PDB file of C-alpha atoms in Angstrom:
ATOM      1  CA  UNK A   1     -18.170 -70.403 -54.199  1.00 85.00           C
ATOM      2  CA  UNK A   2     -18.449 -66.161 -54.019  1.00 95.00           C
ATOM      3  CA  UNK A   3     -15.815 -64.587 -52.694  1.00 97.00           C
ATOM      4  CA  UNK A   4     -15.603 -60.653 -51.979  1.00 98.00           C
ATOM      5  CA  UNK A   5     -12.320 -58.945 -52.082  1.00 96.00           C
ATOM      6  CA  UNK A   6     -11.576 -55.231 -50.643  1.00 96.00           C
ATOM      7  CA  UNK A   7      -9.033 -53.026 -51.184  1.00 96.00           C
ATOM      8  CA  UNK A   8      -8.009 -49.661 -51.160  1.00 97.00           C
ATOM      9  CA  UNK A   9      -7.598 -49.324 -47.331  1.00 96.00           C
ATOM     10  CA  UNK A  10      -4.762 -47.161 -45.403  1.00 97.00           C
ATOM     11  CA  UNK A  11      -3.723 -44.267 -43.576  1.00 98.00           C
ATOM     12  CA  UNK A  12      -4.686 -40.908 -44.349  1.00 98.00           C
ATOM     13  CA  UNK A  13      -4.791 -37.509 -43.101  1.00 98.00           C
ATOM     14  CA  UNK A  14      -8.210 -35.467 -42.177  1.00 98.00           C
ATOM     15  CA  UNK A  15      -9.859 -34.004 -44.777  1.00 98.00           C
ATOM     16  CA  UNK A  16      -8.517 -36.570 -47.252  1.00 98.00           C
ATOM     17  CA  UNK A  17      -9.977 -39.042 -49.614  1.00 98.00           C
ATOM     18  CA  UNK A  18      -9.567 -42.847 -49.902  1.00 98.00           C
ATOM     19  CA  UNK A  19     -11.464 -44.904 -52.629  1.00 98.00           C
ATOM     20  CA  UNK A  20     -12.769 -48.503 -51.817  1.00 98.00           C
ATOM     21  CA  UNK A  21     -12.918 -50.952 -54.151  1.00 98.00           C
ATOM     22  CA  UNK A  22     -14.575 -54.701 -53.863  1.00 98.00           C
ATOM     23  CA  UNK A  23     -14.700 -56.885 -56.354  1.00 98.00           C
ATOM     24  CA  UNK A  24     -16.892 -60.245 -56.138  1.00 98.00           C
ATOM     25  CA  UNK A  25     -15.820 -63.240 -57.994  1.00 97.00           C
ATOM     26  CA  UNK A  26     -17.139 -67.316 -58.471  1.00 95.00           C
ATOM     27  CA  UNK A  27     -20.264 -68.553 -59.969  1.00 92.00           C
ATOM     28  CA  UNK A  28     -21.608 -65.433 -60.087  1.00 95.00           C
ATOM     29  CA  UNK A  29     -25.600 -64.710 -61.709  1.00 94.00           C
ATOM     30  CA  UNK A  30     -26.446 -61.862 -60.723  1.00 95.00           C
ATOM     31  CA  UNK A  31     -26.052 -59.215 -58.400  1.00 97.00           C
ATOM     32  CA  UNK A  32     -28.495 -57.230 -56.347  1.00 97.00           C
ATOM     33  CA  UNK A  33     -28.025 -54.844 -53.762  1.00 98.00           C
ATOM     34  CA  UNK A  34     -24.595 -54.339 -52.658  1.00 98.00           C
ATOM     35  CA  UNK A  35     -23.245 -52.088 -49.801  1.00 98.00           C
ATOM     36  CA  UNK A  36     -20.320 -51.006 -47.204  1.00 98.00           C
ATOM     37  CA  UNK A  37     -20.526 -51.246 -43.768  1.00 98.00           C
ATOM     38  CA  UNK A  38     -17.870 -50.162 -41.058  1.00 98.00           C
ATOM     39  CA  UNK A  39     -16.914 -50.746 -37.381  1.00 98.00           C
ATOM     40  CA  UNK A  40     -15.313 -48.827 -35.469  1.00 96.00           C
ATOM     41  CA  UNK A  41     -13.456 -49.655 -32.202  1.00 90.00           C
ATOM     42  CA  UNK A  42     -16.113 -50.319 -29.293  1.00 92.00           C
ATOM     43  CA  UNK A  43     -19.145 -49.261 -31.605  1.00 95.00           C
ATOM     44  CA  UNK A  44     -21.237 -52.075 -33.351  1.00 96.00           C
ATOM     45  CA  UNK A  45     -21.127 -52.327 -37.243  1.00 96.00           C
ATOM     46  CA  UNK A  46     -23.217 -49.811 -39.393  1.00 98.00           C
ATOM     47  CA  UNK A  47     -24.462 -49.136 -42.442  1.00 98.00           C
ATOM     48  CA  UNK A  48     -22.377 -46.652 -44.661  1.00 98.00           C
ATOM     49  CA  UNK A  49     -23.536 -46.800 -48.251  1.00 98.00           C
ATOM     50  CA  UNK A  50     -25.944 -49.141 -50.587  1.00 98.00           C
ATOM     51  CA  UNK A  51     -26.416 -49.023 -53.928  1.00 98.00           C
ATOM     52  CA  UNK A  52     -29.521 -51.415 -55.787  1.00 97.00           C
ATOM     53  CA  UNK A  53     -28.795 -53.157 -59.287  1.00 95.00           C
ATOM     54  CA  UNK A  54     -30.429 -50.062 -60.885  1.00 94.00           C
ATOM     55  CA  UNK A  55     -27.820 -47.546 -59.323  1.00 95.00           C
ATOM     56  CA  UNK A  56     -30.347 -46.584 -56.295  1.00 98.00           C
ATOM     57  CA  UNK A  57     -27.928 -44.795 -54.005  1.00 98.00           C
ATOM     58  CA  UNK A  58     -28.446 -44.275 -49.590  1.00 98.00           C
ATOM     59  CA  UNK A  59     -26.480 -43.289 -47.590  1.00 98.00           C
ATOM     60  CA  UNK A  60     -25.675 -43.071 -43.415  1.00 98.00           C
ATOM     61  CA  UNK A  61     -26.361 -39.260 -42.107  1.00 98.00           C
ATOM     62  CA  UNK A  62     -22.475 -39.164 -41.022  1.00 97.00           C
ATOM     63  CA  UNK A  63     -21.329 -39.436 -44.626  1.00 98.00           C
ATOM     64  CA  UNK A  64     -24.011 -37.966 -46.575  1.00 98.00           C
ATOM     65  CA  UNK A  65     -22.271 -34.889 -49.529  1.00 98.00           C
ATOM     66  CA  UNK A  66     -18.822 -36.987 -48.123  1.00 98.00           C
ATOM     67  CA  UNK A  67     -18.835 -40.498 -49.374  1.00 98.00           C
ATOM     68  CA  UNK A  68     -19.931 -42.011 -52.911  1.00 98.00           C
ATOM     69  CA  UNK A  69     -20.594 -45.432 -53.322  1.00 98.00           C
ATOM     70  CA  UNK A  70     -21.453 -46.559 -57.233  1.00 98.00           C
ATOM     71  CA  UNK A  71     -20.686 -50.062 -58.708  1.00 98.00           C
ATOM     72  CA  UNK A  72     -19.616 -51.255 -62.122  1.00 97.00           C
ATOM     73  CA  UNK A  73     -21.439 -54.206 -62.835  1.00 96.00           C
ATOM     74  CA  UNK A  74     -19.679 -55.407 -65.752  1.00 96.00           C
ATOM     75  CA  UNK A  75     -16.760 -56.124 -63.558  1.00 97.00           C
ATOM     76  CA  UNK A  76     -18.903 -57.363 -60.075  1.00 97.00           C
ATOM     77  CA  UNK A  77     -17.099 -54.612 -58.471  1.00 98.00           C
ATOM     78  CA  UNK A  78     -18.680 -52.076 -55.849  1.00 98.00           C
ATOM     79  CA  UNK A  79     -16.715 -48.567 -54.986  1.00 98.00           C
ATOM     80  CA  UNK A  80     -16.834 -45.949 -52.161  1.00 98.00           C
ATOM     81  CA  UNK A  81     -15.706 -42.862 -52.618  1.00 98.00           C
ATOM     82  CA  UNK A  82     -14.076 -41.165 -49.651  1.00 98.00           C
ATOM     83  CA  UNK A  83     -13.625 -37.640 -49.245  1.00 98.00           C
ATOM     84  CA  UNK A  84     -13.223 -35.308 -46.517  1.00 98.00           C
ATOM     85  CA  UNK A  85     -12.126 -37.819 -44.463  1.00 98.00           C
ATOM     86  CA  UNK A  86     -12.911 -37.401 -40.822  1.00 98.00           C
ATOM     87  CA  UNK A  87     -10.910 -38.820 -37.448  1.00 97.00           C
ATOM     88  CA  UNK A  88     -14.375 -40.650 -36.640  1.00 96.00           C
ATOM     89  CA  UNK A  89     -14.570 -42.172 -40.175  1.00 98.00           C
ATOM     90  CA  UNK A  90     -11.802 -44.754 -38.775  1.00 98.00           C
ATOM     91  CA  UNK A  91     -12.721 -48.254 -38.750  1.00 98.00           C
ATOM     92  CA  UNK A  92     -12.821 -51.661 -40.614  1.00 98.00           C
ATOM     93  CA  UNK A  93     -14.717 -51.662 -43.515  1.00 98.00           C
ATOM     94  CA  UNK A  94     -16.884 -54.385 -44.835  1.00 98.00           C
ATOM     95  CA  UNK A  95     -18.515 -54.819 -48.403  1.00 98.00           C
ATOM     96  CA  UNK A  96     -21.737 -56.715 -48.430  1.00 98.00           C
ATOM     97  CA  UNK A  97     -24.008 -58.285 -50.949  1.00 98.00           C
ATOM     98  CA  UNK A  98     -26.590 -60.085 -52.021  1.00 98.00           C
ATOM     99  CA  UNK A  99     -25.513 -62.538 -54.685  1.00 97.00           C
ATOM    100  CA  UNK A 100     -27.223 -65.000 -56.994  1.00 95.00           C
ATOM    101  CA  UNK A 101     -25.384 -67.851 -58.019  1.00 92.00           C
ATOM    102  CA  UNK A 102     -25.472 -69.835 -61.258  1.00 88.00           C
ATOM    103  CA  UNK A 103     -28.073 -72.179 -60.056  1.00 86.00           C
ATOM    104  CA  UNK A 104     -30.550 -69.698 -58.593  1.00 79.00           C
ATOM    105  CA  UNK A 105     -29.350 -69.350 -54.645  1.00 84.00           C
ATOM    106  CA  UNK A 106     -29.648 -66.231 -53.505  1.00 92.00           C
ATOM    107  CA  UNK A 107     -27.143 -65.423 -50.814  1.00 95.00           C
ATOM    108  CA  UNK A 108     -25.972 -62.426 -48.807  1.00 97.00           C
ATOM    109  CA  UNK A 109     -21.981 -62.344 -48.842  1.00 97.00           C
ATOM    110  CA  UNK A 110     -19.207 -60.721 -46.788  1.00 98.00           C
ATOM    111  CA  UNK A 111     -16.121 -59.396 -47.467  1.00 97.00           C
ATOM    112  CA  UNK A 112     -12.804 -59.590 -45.130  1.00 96.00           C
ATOM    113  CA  UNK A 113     -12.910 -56.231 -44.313  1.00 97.00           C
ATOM    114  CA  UNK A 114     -10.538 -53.473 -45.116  1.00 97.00           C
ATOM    115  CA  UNK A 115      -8.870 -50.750 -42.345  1.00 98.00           C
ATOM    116  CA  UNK A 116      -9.368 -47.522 -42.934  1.00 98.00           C
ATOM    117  CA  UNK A 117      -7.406 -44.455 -40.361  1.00 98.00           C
ATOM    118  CA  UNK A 118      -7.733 -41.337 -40.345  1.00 98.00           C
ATOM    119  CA  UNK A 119      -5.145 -39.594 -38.334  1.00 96.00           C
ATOM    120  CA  UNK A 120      -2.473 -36.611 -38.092  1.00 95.00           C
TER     121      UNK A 120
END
């Protein structure tokens, strides 16, 4: 059993910064690519950030010089970097990633999803 937690959500003013944190835990092998995605309200989910198991980094054009996603793999744990916050950056974000179990399944795994809003 993998389970992906997310945290660091919440309310925050434009032209602010939030950092994202989700940590995977279980029977854990390794680790490949891992990545956030958001949705906003009426709009179908996207692709924010990914980072590989080398530290490969991409990016979404609508957060590109705004957002930085890196990962610490001795903890399992994937972060994004917020800044500059925008009203359109509001949604529910999701970490993703592909997981190999003890065992040798490879899996792609969800988090719960964290809200993120930026308003005045």
């Amino acid at each position: 059993q993998v389970q992906l937690v997310e945290s660091g959500g919440g309310l925050v003013q434009p032209g602010g910064s939030l950092r994202l944190s989700c940590a995977a835990s279980g029977s854990i092998f390794s680790i490949q690519t891992m990545a956030w995605y958001r949705r906003a309200p009426g709009r179908q989910r996207e692709l924010v950030a990914g980072i590989s198991s080398g530290g490969s980094t991409s990016y979404a054009d609508s957060v590109k010089g705004r957002f930085a996603i890196s990962r610490d793999n001795a903890k399992n744990t994937v972060y994004l970097q917020m800044n500059s916050l925008k009203p359109e950056d509001t949604a529910v974000y999701y970490c993703n990633a592909d997981i190999r179990i003890v065992g040798g399944r490879l899996s792609n795994y969800w988090g719960q999803g964290t809200q993120v809003t930026i308003s005045s």
